[in-house]
mmCIF file of C-alpha atoms and ligand atoms in Angstrom:
data_model
loop_
_atom_site.group_PDB
_atom_site.id
_atom_site.type_symbol
_atom_site.label_atom_id
_atom_site.label_comp_id
_atom_site.label_asym_id
_atom_site.label_seq_id
_atom_site.Cartn_x
_atom_site.Cartn_y
_atom_site.Cartn_z
ATOM 1 C CA MET X 26 15.982 -26.106 -76.246
ATOM 2 C CA LEU X 27 13.154 -23.643 -75.774
ATOM 3 C CA ALA X 28 13.425 -22.528 -79.393
ATOM 4 C CA ALA X 29 13.221 -26.107 -80.597
ATOM 5 C CA ALA X 30 10.138 -26.805 -78.495
ATOM 6 C CA THR X 31 8.437 -23.647 -79.787
ATOM 7 C CA ALA X 32 9.219 -24.633 -83.364
ATOM 8 C CA LEU X 33 7.529 -27.979 -82.785
ATOM 9 C CA ILE X 34 4.221 -26.488 -81.677
ATOM 10 C CA LEU X 35 4.098 -23.793 -84.359
ATOM 11 C CA PRO X 36 1.214 -24.564 -86.711
ATOM 12 C CA ALA X 37 2.023 -25.206 -90.373
ATOM 13 C CA SER X 38 0.512 -21.921 -91.559
ATOM 14 C CA ALA X 39 3.067 -19.890 -89.577
ATOM 15 C CA ALA X 40 5.578 -20.328 -92.402
ATOM 16 C CA ALA X 41 5.777 -17.971 -95.387
ATOM 17 C CA PRO X 42 3.809 -19.579 -98.226
ATOM 18 C CA LYS X 43 5.723 -20.770 -101.281
ATOM 19 C CA GLY X 44 4.737 -19.943 -104.836
ATOM 20 C CA GLU X 45 3.565 -22.803 -107.029
ATOM 21 C CA PRO X 46 3.463 -22.788 -110.833
ATOM 22 C CA PHE X 47 0.113 -21.736 -112.332
ATOM 23 C CA GLY X 48 0.917 -21.433 -116.052
ATOM 24 C CA THR X 49 2.302 -18.668 -118.238
ATOM 25 C CA ALA X 50 1.078 -15.186 -119.105
ATOM 26 C CA ASN X 51 2.757 -12.572 -121.307
ATOM 27 C CA GLY X 52 5.579 -15.126 -121.791
ATOM 28 C CA LYS X 53 6.292 -15.159 -118.045
ATOM 29 C CA PRO X 54 5.710 -17.886 -115.468
ATOM 30 C CA VAL X 55 2.790 -17.229 -113.115
ATOM 31 C CA GLU X 56 2.724 -18.469 -109.537
ATOM 32 C CA VAL X 57 -0.064 -19.060 -107.050
ATOM 33 C CA PHE X 58 0.257 -18.539 -103.274
ATOM 34 C CA THR X 59 -2.050 -20.101 -100.693
ATOM 35 C CA LEU X 60 -2.565 -18.304 -97.386
ATOM 36 C CA THR X 61 -4.333 -19.907 -94.437
ATOM 37 C CA ASN X 62 -5.118 -18.623 -90.972
ATOM 38 C CA HIS X 63 -5.868 -20.626 -87.814
ATOM 39 C CA LYS X 64 -9.639 -20.096 -88.059
ATOM 40 C CA GLY X 65 -10.352 -21.981 -91.279
ATOM 41 C CA LEU X 66 -9.932 -19.150 -93.790
ATOM 42 C CA LYS X 67 -7.995 -19.797 -96.980
ATOM 43 C CA LEU X 68 -7.039 -17.332 -99.692
ATOM 44 C CA ARG X 69 -5.358 -18.149 -103.009
ATOM 45 C CA ALA X 70 -3.789 -15.397 -105.087
ATOM 46 C CA MET X 71 -1.681 -15.439 -108.241
ATOM 47 C CA THR X 72 0.989 -13.180 -109.653
ATOM 48 C CA TYR X 73 -1.027 -12.430 -112.831
ATOM 49 C CA GLY X 74 -2.988 -9.286 -111.925
ATOM 50 C CA ALA X 75 -2.356 -9.986 -108.205
ATOM 51 C CA ILE X 76 -5.690 -11.764 -108.646
ATOM 52 C CA VAL X 77 -7.407 -13.418 -105.696
ATOM 53 C CA LEU X 78 -8.541 -16.776 -107.082
ATOM 54 C CA SER X 79 -10.538 -17.981 -104.093
ATOM 55 C CA LEU X 80 -11.384 -17.056 -100.533
ATOM 56 C CA GLU X 81 -12.931 -19.723 -98.342
ATOM 57 C CA THR X 82 -14.750 -18.816 -95.136
ATOM 58 C CA PRO X 83 -17.036 -20.876 -92.880
ATOM 59 C CA ASP X 84 -20.766 -20.164 -92.498
ATOM 60 C CA ARG X 85 -22.664 -20.275 -89.196
ATOM 61 C CA ASP X 86 -22.765 -24.110 -89.354
ATOM 62 C CA GLY X 87 -19.005 -24.292 -89.896
ATOM 63 C CA LYS X 88 -19.430 -25.140 -93.581
ATOM 64 C CA SER X 89 -16.849 -23.440 -95.788
ATOM 65 C CA ALA X 90 -17.607 -21.817 -99.124
ATOM 66 C CA ASP X 91 -15.635 -19.806 -101.627
ATOM 67 C CA VAL X 92 -17.087 -16.293 -101.411
ATOM 68 C CA VAL X 93 -15.397 -14.694 -104.443
ATOM 69 C CA LEU X 94 -16.176 -15.129 -108.113
ATOM 70 C CA GLY X 95 -13.486 -16.260 -110.527
ATOM 71 C CA TYR X 96 -12.235 -18.928 -112.878
ATOM 72 C CA LYS X 97 -10.423 -22.201 -112.436
ATOM 73 C CA THR X 98 -7.618 -21.622 -114.957
ATOM 74 C CA LEU X 99 -5.200 -18.831 -115.826
ATOM 75 C CA ASP X 100 -6.174 -19.010 -119.524
ATOM 76 C CA GLU X 101 -9.761 -18.061 -118.724
ATOM 77 C CA TYR X 102 -8.510 -14.964 -116.880
ATOM 78 C CA ILE X 103 -6.295 -14.051 -119.833
ATOM 79 C CA LYS X 104 -9.169 -14.516 -122.300
ATOM 80 C CA ASP X 105 -11.953 -12.472 -120.732
ATOM 81 C CA THR X 106 -12.575 -11.148 -117.257
ATOM 82 C CA PRO X 107 -14.450 -8.182 -115.819
ATOM 83 C CA TYR X 108 -11.540 -7.699 -113.359
ATOM 84 C CA PHE X 109 -12.465 -10.735 -111.204
ATOM 85 C CA GLY X 110 -10.310 -10.550 -108.032
ATOM 86 C CA ALA X 111 -7.709 -8.224 -109.561
ATOM 87 C CA VAL X 112 -5.763 -5.213 -108.432
ATOM 88 C CA VAL X 113 -6.730 -2.370 -110.748
ATOM 89 C CA GLY X 114 -4.518 0.600 -111.588
ATOM 90 C CA ARG X 115 -2.498 2.686 -112.158
ATOM 91 C CA VAL X 116 -5.776 4.603 -111.881
ATOM 92 C CA GLY X 117 -8.773 2.496 -110.922
ATOM 93 C CA ASN X 118 -12.228 3.683 -112.031
ATOM 94 C CA ARG X 119 -12.968 6.171 -114.824
ATOM 95 C CA ILE X 120 -11.164 9.133 -116.322
ATOM 96 C CA ALA X 121 -13.418 11.287 -118.509
ATOM 97 C CA LYS X 122 -12.567 11.233 -122.231
ATOM 98 C CA GLY X 123 -9.284 9.449 -121.299
ATOM 99 C CA LYS X 124 -7.541 12.784 -120.791
ATOM 100 C CA PHE X 125 -6.047 14.750 -117.935
ATOM 101 C CA THR X 126 -3.649 17.655 -117.543
ATOM 102 C CA LEU X 127 -0.815 17.649 -115.045
ATOM 103 C CA ASP X 128 1.825 20.404 -114.716
ATOM 104 C CA ASP X 129 0.579 21.976 -117.982
ATOM 105 C CA LYS X 130 0.955 18.780 -119.969
ATOM 106 C CA THR X 131 -2.058 16.893 -121.331
ATOM 107 C CA TYR X 132 -1.935 13.112 -121.195
ATOM 108 C CA THR X 133 -4.035 10.875 -123.445
ATOM 109 C CA LEU X 134 -5.115 7.413 -122.370
ATOM 110 C CA ALA X 135 -6.764 4.543 -124.226
ATOM 111 C CA LEU X 136 -10.572 4.737 -124.328
ATOM 112 C CA ASN X 137 -11.521 1.242 -123.188
ATOM 113 C CA ASN X 138 -15.030 1.762 -121.791
ATOM 114 C CA ASP X 139 -18.217 3.486 -122.995
ATOM 115 C CA PRO X 140 -21.134 3.434 -120.571
ATOM 116 C CA GLY X 141 -24.144 5.178 -122.110
ATOM 117 C CA GLY X 142 -22.156 5.290 -125.378
ATOM 118 C CA ILE X 143 -19.764 7.851 -123.864
ATOM 119 C CA LYS X 144 -16.087 6.919 -124.049
ATOM 120 C CA CYS X 145 -13.699 7.001 -121.095
ATOM 121 C CA SER X 146 -10.630 5.292 -119.695
ATOM 122 C CA LEU X 147 -11.397 2.557 -117.141
ATOM 123 C CA HIS X 148 -9.202 0.752 -114.595
ATOM 124 C CA GLY X 149 -5.764 1.701 -115.916
ATOM 125 C CA GLY X 150 -6.298 1.176 -119.646
ATOM 126 C CA LEU X 151 -5.905 -1.649 -122.148
ATOM 127 C CA LYS X 152 -3.270 -3.501 -120.150
ATOM 128 C CA GLY X 153 -3.694 -2.280 -116.615
ATOM 129 C CA PHE X 154 -2.324 -3.765 -113.389
ATOM 130 C CA ASP X 155 -4.915 -6.553 -113.666
ATOM 131 C CA LYS X 156 -3.240 -7.910 -116.828
ATOM 132 C CA VAL X 157 0.459 -7.831 -115.923
ATOM 133 C CA VAL X 158 2.591 -10.401 -114.136
ATOM 134 C CA TRP X 159 3.668 -9.157 -110.708
ATOM 135 C CA GLN X 160 6.637 -10.439 -108.767
ATOM 136 C CA GLY X 161 5.356 -12.571 -105.889
ATOM 137 C CA GLU X 162 6.940 -13.453 -102.576
ATOM 138 C CA GLY X 163 5.476 -15.349 -99.656
ATOM 139 C CA VAL X 164 5.869 -13.495 -96.358
ATOM 140 C CA GLU X 165 5.129 -14.187 -92.700
ATOM 141 C CA LYS X 166 4.899 -11.892 -89.697
ATOM 142 C CA ASP X 167 4.049 -12.972 -86.141
ATOM 143 C CA GLY X 168 2.516 -16.197 -87.412
ATOM 144 C CA VAL X 169 0.393 -14.430 -90.040
ATOM 145 C CA GLN X 170 0.835 -15.470 -93.652
ATOM 146 C CA GLY X 171 0.978 -13.025 -96.512
ATOM 147 C CA VAL X 172 1.963 -12.575 -100.106
ATOM 148 C CA LYS X 173 3.823 -9.531 -101.335
ATOM 149 C CA PHE X 174 3.316 -8.457 -104.932
ATOM 150 C CA HIS X 175 5.621 -5.995 -106.611
ATOM 151 C CA TYR X 176 5.321 -4.297 -110.007
ATOM 152 C CA LEU X 177 7.271 -1.569 -111.764
ATOM 153 C CA SER X 178 4.982 0.333 -114.105
ATOM 154 C CA LYS X 179 7.305 2.008 -116.597
ATOM 155 C CA ASP X 180 7.252 5.684 -117.508
ATOM 156 C CA GLY X 181 4.698 6.067 -120.313
ATOM 157 C CA GLU X 182 2.962 2.747 -119.686
ATOM 158 C CA GLU X 183 -0.693 3.105 -120.714
ATOM 159 C CA GLY X 184 0.027 6.812 -121.256
ATOM 160 C CA TYR X 185 0.849 7.641 -117.619
ATOM 161 C CA PRO X 186 3.956 9.638 -116.620
ATOM 162 C CA GLY X 187 6.716 8.315 -114.366
ATOM 163 C CA ASN X 188 8.190 4.983 -113.326
ATOM 164 C CA LEU X 189 5.750 3.870 -110.654
ATOM 165 C CA ASP X 190 6.998 1.285 -108.182
ATOM 166 C CA VAL X 191 4.012 -0.481 -106.606
ATOM 167 C CA THR X 192 3.810 -2.984 -103.757
ATOM 168 C CA VAL X 193 0.613 -4.718 -102.655
ATOM 169 C CA ILE X 194 0.642 -7.115 -99.688
ATOM 170 C CA TYR X 195 -2.244 -9.446 -98.842
ATOM 171 C CA TRP X 196 -2.383 -10.761 -95.256
ATOM 172 C CA LEU X 197 -4.769 -13.314 -93.774
ATOM 173 C CA THR X 198 -4.933 -12.642 -90.045
ATOM 174 C CA ASP X 199 -6.358 -14.687 -87.182
ATOM 175 C CA ASP X 200 -9.003 -11.988 -86.740
ATOM 176 C CA ASN X 201 -10.370 -13.367 -90.029
ATOM 177 C CA GLU X 202 -9.171 -10.332 -91.917
ATOM 178 C CA TRP X 203 -7.969 -10.189 -95.466
ATOM 179 C CA LYS X 204 -5.789 -7.131 -95.037
ATOM 180 C CA ILE X 205 -4.309 -5.277 -98.000
ATOM 181 C CA ASP X 206 -1.389 -2.848 -97.732
ATOM 182 C CA TYR X 207 -0.679 -0.763 -100.809
ATOM 183 C CA SER X 208 2.357 1.459 -101.302
ATOM 184 C CA ALA X 209 3.884 3.249 -104.286
ATOM 185 C CA THR X 210 6.642 5.675 -105.234
ATOM 186 C CA THR X 211 7.349 7.479 -108.498
ATOM 187 C CA ASP X 212 10.083 9.471 -110.243
ATOM 188 C CA LYS X 213 7.615 11.900 -111.950
ATOM 189 C CA ALA X 214 4.310 13.287 -110.706
ATOM 190 C CA THR X 215 1.511 10.898 -111.700
ATOM 191 C CA PRO X 216 -2.052 10.064 -110.723
ATOM 192 C CA VAL X 217 -2.367 6.841 -108.665
ATOM 193 C CA ASN X 218 -5.590 5.206 -107.488
ATOM 194 C CA VAL X 219 -5.009 1.515 -106.927
ATOM 195 C CA THR X 220 -7.763 -0.739 -105.618
ATOM 196 C CA GLN X 221 -8.969 -4.336 -105.350
ATOM 197 C CA HIS X 222 -11.779 -5.623 -107.569
ATOM 198 C CA SER X 223 -12.982 -8.844 -105.929
ATOM 199 C CA TYR X 224 -16.567 -9.891 -106.632
ATOM 200 C CA PHE X 225 -18.145 -11.146 -103.391
ATOM 201 C CA ASN X 226 -21.144 -13.377 -102.870
ATOM 202 C CA LEU X 227 -21.398 -14.345 -99.201
ATOM 203 C CA LYS X 228 -23.701 -17.259 -100.127
ATOM 204 C CA GLY X 229 -20.746 -18.671 -102.085
ATOM 205 C CA GLU X 230 -19.743 -17.972 -105.689
ATOM 206 C CA GLY X 231 -22.260 -19.256 -108.230
ATOM 207 C CA ASN X 232 -25.007 -19.514 -105.601
ATOM 208 C CA GLY X 233 -27.391 -16.985 -107.117
ATOM 209 C CA ASP X 234 -27.973 -13.284 -106.760
ATOM 210 C CA ILE X 235 -26.925 -10.901 -104.006
ATOM 211 C CA LEU X 236 -30.213 -9.007 -103.687
ATOM 212 C CA ASP X 237 -30.832 -10.221 -100.120
ATOM 213 C CA HIS X 238 -27.399 -9.194 -98.873
ATOM 214 C CA GLU X 239 -27.889 -6.422 -96.347
ATOM 215 C CA ILE X 240 -25.441 -3.545 -96.410
ATOM 216 C CA THR X 241 -24.589 -0.529 -94.300
ATOM 217 C CA PHE X 242 -22.239 2.242 -95.409
ATOM 218 C CA LYS X 243 -20.563 4.786 -93.170
ATOM 219 C CA ALA X 244 -21.257 7.410 -95.795
ATOM 220 C CA SER X 245 -23.761 10.244 -95.789
ATOM 221 C CA ARG X 246 -22.906 11.461 -99.304
ATOM 222 C CA PHE X 247 -22.090 10.011 -102.709
ATOM 223 C CA THR X 248 -20.745 11.356 -106.000
ATOM 224 C CA PRO X 249 -23.609 11.443 -108.536
ATOM 225 C CA VAL X 250 -22.610 10.746 -112.137
ATOM 226 C CA ASP X 251 -23.636 11.698 -115.672
ATOM 227 C CA ALA X 252 -24.792 9.187 -118.297
ATOM 228 C CA GLY X 253 -21.139 8.191 -118.908
ATOM 229 C CA LEU X 254 -20.693 7.357 -115.182
ATOM 230 C CA ILE X 255 -18.397 10.352 -114.690
ATOM 231 C CA PRO X 256 -18.984 12.338 -111.457
ATOM 232 C CA THR X 257 -20.684 15.693 -111.861
ATOM 233 C CA GLY X 258 -18.384 17.050 -109.131
ATOM 234 C CA ARG X 259 -21.177 17.367 -106.558
ATOM 235 C CA LEU X 260 -21.116 15.542 -103.236
ATOM 236 C CA GLN X 261 -24.795 14.744 -102.803
ATOM 237 C CA PRO X 262 -26.414 13.789 -99.484
ATOM 238 C CA VAL X 263 -27.796 10.232 -99.632
ATOM 239 C CA GLU X 264 -30.669 11.054 -97.305
ATOM 240 C CA GLY X 265 -34.052 10.315 -98.850
ATOM 241 C CA THR X 266 -32.526 8.484 -101.851
ATOM 242 C CA PRO X 267 -31.959 4.777 -102.713
ATOM 243 C CA PHE X 268 -28.286 5.520 -101.957
ATOM 244 C CA ASP X 269 -28.932 5.869 -98.242
ATOM 245 C CA PHE X 270 -27.275 2.866 -96.582
ATOM 246 C CA THR X 271 -26.534 4.695 -93.332
ATOM 247 C CA THR X 272 -28.863 2.083 -91.807
ATOM 248 C CA PRO X 273 -28.941 -1.546 -93.081
ATOM 249 C CA HIS X 274 -30.848 -2.187 -96.320
ATOM 250 C CA LYS X 275 -31.044 -5.157 -98.631
ATOM 251 C CA VAL X 276 -29.394 -4.472 -101.991
ATOM 252 C CA GLY X 277 -32.571 -5.541 -103.808
ATOM 253 C CA GLU X 278 -34.873 -3.279 -101.843
ATOM 254 C CA ARG X 279 -34.374 -0.158 -103.953
ATOM 255 C CA VAL X 280 -31.998 -1.185 -106.750
ATOM 256 C CA ASN X 281 -34.784 -1.007 -109.362
ATOM 257 C CA ALA X 282 -36.328 2.214 -108.045
ATOM 258 C CA GLU X 283 -37.256 5.005 -110.468
ATOM 259 C CA ASP X 284 -34.131 7.049 -110.077
ATOM 260 C CA GLU X 285 -31.963 8.715 -112.698
ATOM 261 C CA GLN X 286 -28.714 7.748 -110.948
ATOM 262 C CA LEU X 287 -29.721 4.079 -110.788
ATOM 263 C CA LYS X 288 -30.733 4.274 -114.447
ATOM 264 C CA PHE X 289 -27.288 5.568 -115.442
ATOM 265 C CA GLY X 290 -25.550 2.802 -113.488
ATOM 266 C CA GLY X 291 -27.971 0.028 -114.449
ATOM 267 C CA GLY X 292 -28.214 -0.346 -110.658
ATOM 268 C CA TYR X 293 -25.634 0.595 -108.041
ATOM 269 C CA ASP X 294 -22.313 1.497 -109.653
ATOM 270 C CA HIS X 295 -21.370 4.614 -107.713
ATOM 271 C CA ASN X 296 -18.800 6.059 -105.380
ATOM 272 C CA TRP X 297 -19.794 6.785 -101.792
ATOM 273 C CA VAL X 298 -18.011 9.593 -99.936
ATOM 274 C CA LEU X 299 -16.990 7.944 -96.686
ATOM 275 C CA ASP X 300 -17.616 9.891 -93.493
ATOM 276 C CA ASN X 301 -14.057 9.155 -92.413
ATOM 277 C CA GLN X 302 -11.830 11.535 -94.351
ATOM 278 C CA SER X 303 -8.963 11.443 -91.836
ATOM 279 C CA GLY X 304 -6.707 9.050 -93.740
ATOM 280 C CA GLY X 305 -6.756 6.709 -90.714
ATOM 281 C CA LEU X 306 -8.211 3.201 -90.876
ATOM 282 C CA ALA X 307 -11.965 3.238 -90.161
ATOM 283 C CA LEU X 308 -15.064 1.158 -90.746
ATOM 284 C CA ALA X 309 -16.573 1.905 -94.173
ATOM 285 C CA ALA X 310 -19.151 -0.835 -94.727
ATOM 286 C CA VAL X 311 -20.873 -3.846 -93.194
ATOM 287 C CA VAL X 312 -22.316 -6.639 -95.327
ATOM 288 C CA HIS X 313 -24.576 -9.404 -93.989
ATOM 289 C CA GLU X 314 -25.930 -12.463 -95.774
ATOM 290 C CA PRO X 315 -28.867 -13.789 -93.696
ATOM 291 C CA THR X 316 -29.112 -17.393 -94.957
ATOM 292 C CA THR X 317 -25.483 -18.335 -94.162
ATOM 293 C CA GLY X 318 -24.943 -15.804 -91.358
ATOM 294 C CA ARG X 319 -21.740 -14.582 -93.031
ATOM 295 C CA THR X 320 -20.762 -10.981 -92.462
ATOM 296 C CA MET X 321 -18.034 -8.866 -93.985
ATOM 297 C CA GLU X 322 -16.824 -5.568 -92.588
ATOM 298 C CA ILE X 323 -14.756 -3.286 -94.747
ATOM 299 C CA LEU X 324 -12.266 -0.909 -93.178
ATOM 300 C CA THR X 325 -10.162 1.496 -95.175
ATOM 301 C CA THR X 326 -7.907 4.516 -95.051
ATOM 302 C CA GLU X 327 -9.355 5.652 -98.417
ATOM 303 C CA PRO X 328 -11.928 8.475 -98.656
ATOM 304 C CA GLY X 329 -14.257 6.666 -101.104
ATOM 305 C CA LEU X 330 -15.959 3.361 -101.811
ATOM 306 C CA GLN X 331 -17.185 2.338 -105.257
ATOM 307 C CA PHE X 332 -20.053 -0.089 -104.820
ATOM 308 C CA TYR X 333 -20.936 -2.061 -107.943
ATOM 309 C CA CYS X 334 -23.576 -4.798 -107.756
ATOM 310 C CA GLY X 335 -22.692 -6.886 -110.806
ATOM 311 C CA ASN X 336 -25.081 -5.118 -113.182
ATOM 312 C CA PHE X 337 -22.980 -6.083 -116.207
ATOM 313 C CA LEU X 338 -22.924 -9.812 -115.382
ATOM 314 C CA ASP X 339 -25.307 -11.527 -117.790
ATOM 315 C CA GLY X 340 -24.707 -15.276 -117.583
ATOM 316 C CA GLN X 341 -22.132 -15.299 -120.403
ATOM 317 C CA LEU X 342 -19.231 -16.111 -118.067
ATOM 318 C CA THR X 343 -18.995 -19.471 -116.317
ATOM 319 C CA GLY X 344 -17.262 -19.605 -112.971
ATOM 320 C CA LYS X 345 -14.798 -21.990 -111.360
ATOM 321 C CA SER X 346 -17.442 -24.470 -110.213
ATOM 322 C CA GLY X 347 -19.126 -24.584 -113.623
ATOM 323 C CA LYS X 348 -22.014 -22.265 -112.763
ATOM 324 C CA PRO X 349 -22.905 -19.210 -114.870
ATOM 325 C CA TYR X 350 -22.508 -15.784 -113.333
ATOM 326 C CA ASN X 351 -25.841 -14.081 -113.885
ATOM 327 C CA HIS X 352 -27.082 -10.516 -113.445
ATOM 328 C CA ARG X 353 -26.319 -9.183 -109.953
ATOM 329 C CA ASN X 354 -24.650 -12.360 -108.716
ATOM 330 C CA ALA X 355 -21.894 -10.429 -106.921
ATOM 331 C CA LEU X 356 -20.973 -7.298 -105.016
ATOM 332 C CA VAL X 357 -17.783 -5.308 -105.589
ATOM 333 C CA PHE X 358 -16.506 -2.852 -102.992
ATOM 334 C CA GLU X 359 -13.611 -0.825 -104.376
ATOM 335 C CA THR X 360 -12.000 1.316 -101.678
ATOM 336 C CA GLN X 361 -10.511 4.247 -103.514
ATOM 337 C CA HIS X 362 -10.238 7.954 -104.204
ATOM 338 C CA TYR X 363 -13.134 9.319 -106.225
ATOM 339 C CA PRO X 364 -13.594 8.566 -109.926
ATOM 340 C CA ASP X 365 -12.146 11.013 -112.457
ATOM 341 C CA SER X 366 -10.090 12.697 -109.709
ATOM 342 C CA PRO X 367 -7.434 14.065 -112.125
ATOM 343 C CA ASN X 368 -10.157 16.210 -113.776
ATOM 344 C CA GLN X 369 -12.010 17.196 -110.598
ATOM 345 C CA PRO X 370 -10.172 19.980 -108.743
ATOM 346 C CA THR X 371 -12.505 19.783 -105.709
ATOM 347 C CA PHE X 372 -11.911 16.049 -105.080
ATOM 348 C CA PRO X 373 -9.064 14.804 -102.852
ATOM 349 C CA SER X 374 -5.954 14.650 -105.048
ATOM 350 C CA ILE X 375 -4.511 11.369 -106.351
ATOM 351 C CA ILE X 376 -1.307 12.948 -107.620
ATOM 352 C CA LEU X 377 1.793 11.222 -106.250
ATOM 353 C CA LYS X 378 4.994 13.241 -106.402
ATOM 354 C CA PRO X 379 8.609 12.069 -106.432
ATOM 355 C CA GLY X 380 10.041 11.744 -102.930
ATOM 356 C CA LYS X 381 6.608 10.874 -101.469
ATOM 357 C CA THR X 382 5.159 7.438 -100.743
ATOM 358 C CA MET X 383 1.527 6.576 -101.378
ATOM 359 C CA LYS X 384 0.274 4.327 -98.579
ATOM 360 C CA SER X 385 -3.172 2.848 -98.259
ATOM 361 C CA THR X 386 -4.761 0.011 -96.276
ATOM 362 C CA THR X 387 -8.024 -1.857 -96.694
ATOM 363 C CA VAL X 388 -9.378 -4.720 -94.603
ATOM 364 C CA TYR X 389 -12.154 -7.162 -95.497
ATOM 365 C CA ARG X 390 -13.038 -8.773 -92.159
ATOM 366 C CA PHE X 391 -15.208 -11.887 -92.077
ATOM 367 C CA GLY X 392 -17.554 -12.870 -89.292
ATOM 368 C CA LEU X 393 -20.844 -14.546 -88.468
ATOM 369 C CA LYS X 394 -24.164 -13.348 -87.210
ATOM 370 C CA SER X 395 -26.644 -15.709 -85.623
ATOM 371 C CA GLY X 396 -30.375 -15.701 -86.483
ATOM 372 C CA LYS X 397 -31.840 -14.519 -89.788
HETATM 373 C C1 GLA I 12 -16.186 -1.126 -111.883
HETATM 374 C C2 GLA I 12 -17.002 -0.137 -112.619
HETATM 375 C C3 GLA I 12 -18.152 -0.834 -113.268
HETATM 376 C C4 GLA I 12 -17.674 -1.956 -114.149
HETATM 377 C C5 GLA I 12 -16.817 -2.891 -113.373
HETATM 378 C C6 GLA I 12 -16.219 -3.951 -114.260
HETATM 379 O O1 GLA I 12 -16.817 -1.567 -110.758
HETATM 380 O O2 GLA I 12 -17.456 0.905 -111.812
HETATM 381 O O3 GLA I 12 -18.879 0.091 -114.040
HETATM 382 O O4 GLA I 12 -16.934 -1.439 -115.223
HETATM 383 O O5 GLA I 12 -15.780 -2.188 -112.733
HETATM 384 O O6 GLA I 12 -17.182 -4.595 -115.042
#
């Protein structure tokens, strides 16, 4: 009797979401899952690339907007995307010259990126985790909806050693958190650095640039890069540089400053060394958009945060509501280990060994701030 009564008052979103058809990629059916919480947030994600298609959150007047960039159809994602909403891996970010040595063996990866005319491997290679069809399953825990994505990256895929079994779960909690749990195991030692590549605009996707977004990073150092956007190996204090976000600053305030690092990146496209290096979940960043009042806090167990401010967007791509995505129309916050880790002996290691499990959690938490 009691159980029946409880079932009656349970809100609809307490059930595990069901996958719905969203087309075909790589000859396989693709499904989309819709997660809702009880506070008006809604997240849609598909099995192709574990891509987040949309994320709706209310502003300070209760008006919802979709705060991530993306396309309307699967075919547009297949055709051309700068990793909109995707999970990137096996190794997110850059590997110098597409080469690394592990246990005396040198591995060669595809060279799919060339900032400053210098070739490297970016975001897992030609067909990384963003371009494969994952297995999707709707899940539910304590009234919170989620979607669990699973992918087996075969030994040798994109040049990497070992069968890597990867699980990524997205949750949408009633604390207005999009929570991501990553885990992976392997049967041969391999580098792993999986992250999420959503492009945020807290004014709503397609609603102009992000230069007035105010950000704070819990990071007193960053990893400066060379002209090919590969870290020099130094951990440089941010103090006195345009990279100092230890107190809130608008993105546009210093993004065009005379600075060699900003020149290399065409703006911010760098990895910050988070103050929290404990491996426990801690606040990494706070983002505030003054006109809508939307805020986003980022918490992570990862030691680094790549902040990219959409420098390569140039109006060529048209988004889901028909508006072009112009220069600096979005912010990307990739929680991760540092770029080029396999070639940087002083950086925290990304080598996963058989018998061990890689575990990582990141939270994007949405809120509101009153006043301007
Ligand atoms: C990451 C990189 C950027 C760029 C984008 C995708 O954020 O750091 O340089 O390649 O991905 O366009």
